[in-house]
Amino acid sequence: MTIRVGLIGAGIMGADHARILALELPGVTLHTVCDADGARARKIADEAGAAHVSADPLAVISDKSVDAVLIASPDHTHAPLSKACVEAGKPVLCEKPLSQDSVECLDVMAAETKLGRRLVQIGFMRRFDPSYVEMKDALRAGRIGSAVMMHNFHRNVSAPANFTGQMAITNSAPHEFDIARFVLDAEYETISVFRPRFSDPSKVGSPVFMVLSTRSGQLVNVEINNNAAYGYDVRGELIGEKGSVFLRSPVASEIHVDLQAATSYPADWRPRFAEAYRRQNAAWLKSISTGKPAGASAWDGYAATLVAEAGVQSLEKGAPAAVAPVAKPKLYEDRT
Ligand code: ISE
């Protein structure tokens, strides 16, 4: 049995997902590639061996020969398309963030609750990254004692062309909001966002520095610098009462020349998280076969969006903002 996937969005991440499904994972066929840009859809479909292209996401979702849907279209389409998948009874892997508006996340959860089944997995791929997995495992095993703090650094070479407004907080930082919450197994209470001096303050995606507190008393800091210039660089350290876990990024080689030793940085997130994406997508396909949800749920998507919203408020007001979630629906009680 092969799972026939409809891919919505053939941009950077859509193309990467098409490649992973076509070349790296068994038991899956890329059935349709859908994009508003027909030539782009065709190119990605040809590269990945997909037989069909489309410009209509809703037609892909309702197509009876599509078993599951992968959404990698622009952020504002994520929630409505995920909801349409749930209403069509189809499993969906939706790129992060689920939405930039927490009310839309509630809508998706309401659709799942009505159905009585979880069909949405959010593309928080760091949950599958070996270095974060080891961090969480070390904490769970008691090796570093109780968690006290977590430092997070997220640097891009330059802000993506589609960045507007506060997307450092609403598009980039959700990765950290989710992974820290996942590693610590804790919910946030407050967030404070600060903006340091930057030579071009009007530049979209200028840096932000955030401090979050959890309901279990830990502090989490997050630096987002979408215009770090030198490379794609994600760092992190979890501090426990008896020790700490420091993330290592995969580096294949180190060059020694001219009296120096050097390693290189990737230009974007795909090489850094290649293994995480592959494991995430494999887990998604397995969850479709077994019917047992994997990875981040719509509730996790909501949690990240809610804290991002509070972060934007904090930046605007220049004061800490409270993170106040709705009661967790029963459907999301089981953590994966
Ligand atoms: C982008 O959307 C991603 O998801 C990347 O992982 C992240 O590094 C980047 O900052 C986001 O804009």
PDB file of C-alpha atoms in Angstrom, residues 75 96-101 124 163-175 177 208 210 224 226 304-305 307-312:
ATOM      1  CA  ASP A  75       1.394  31.034   6.436  1.00  0.00           C
ATOM      2  CA  LYS A  96       4.513  25.791  10.920  1.00  0.00           C
ATOM      3  CA  PRO A  97       3.010  28.077  12.082  1.00  0.00           C
ATOM      4  CA  LEU A  98      -0.521  26.667  12.088  1.00  0.00           C
ATOM      5  CA  SER A  99      -1.624  30.299  11.917  1.00  0.00           C
ATOM      6  CA  GLN A 100      -0.524  33.740  12.983  1.00  0.00           C
ATOM      7  CA  ASP A 101      -3.935  34.111  14.630  1.00  0.00           C
ATOM      8  CA  PHE A 124       7.647  21.527  14.100  1.00  0.00           C
ATOM      9  CA  PHE A 163       8.840  38.605   5.653  1.00  0.00           C
ATOM     10  CA  THR A 164       6.559  41.413   6.804  1.00  0.00           C
ATOM     11  CA  GLY A 165       5.686  43.015  10.147  1.00  0.00           C
ATOM     12  CA  GLN A 166       6.648  40.946  13.161  1.00  0.00           C
ATOM     13  CA  MET A 167       7.361  37.659  11.388  1.00  0.00           C
ATOM     14  CA  ALA A 168      10.537  37.251  13.456  1.00  0.00           C
ATOM     15  CA  ILE A 169       8.106  36.568  16.302  1.00  0.00           C
ATOM     16  CA  THR A 170       5.228  34.973  14.404  1.00  0.00           C
ATOM     17  CA  ASN A 171       7.108  32.922  11.797  1.00  0.00           C
ATOM     18  CA  SER A 172      10.644  32.203  13.045  1.00  0.00           C
ATOM     19  CA  ALA A 173      10.300  32.135  16.837  1.00  0.00           C
ATOM     20  CA  PRO A 174       7.472  29.541  16.892  1.00  0.00           C
ATOM     21  CA  HIS A 175      10.231  26.948  16.359  1.00  0.00           C
ATOM     22  CA  PHE A 177       8.418  28.448  21.416  1.00  0.00           C
ATOM     23  CA  VAL A 208      14.364  40.459  18.827  1.00  0.00           C
ATOM     24  CA  MET A 210      12.651  37.414  24.319  1.00  0.00           C
ATOM     25  CA  ILE A 224      15.914  35.714  16.809  1.00  0.00           C
ATOM     26  CA  ASN A 226      16.888  36.990  10.826  1.00  0.00           C
ATOM     27  CA  ALA A 304       3.033  28.430  19.730  1.00  0.00           C
ATOM     28  CA  THR A 305       0.721  30.908  17.998  1.00  0.00           C
ATOM     29  CA  VAL A 307       2.708  32.912  22.747  1.00  0.00           C
ATOM     30  CA  ALA A 308       3.719  34.626  19.474  1.00  0.00           C
ATOM     31  CA  GLU A 309       0.612  36.813  19.709  1.00  0.00           C
ATOM     32  CA  ALA A 310       1.480  37.686  23.299  1.00  0.00           C
ATOM     33  CA  GLY A 311       5.038  38.423  22.126  1.00  0.00           C
ATOM     34  CA  VAL A 312       3.823  40.938  19.553  1.00  0.00           C
TER      35      VAL A 312
END
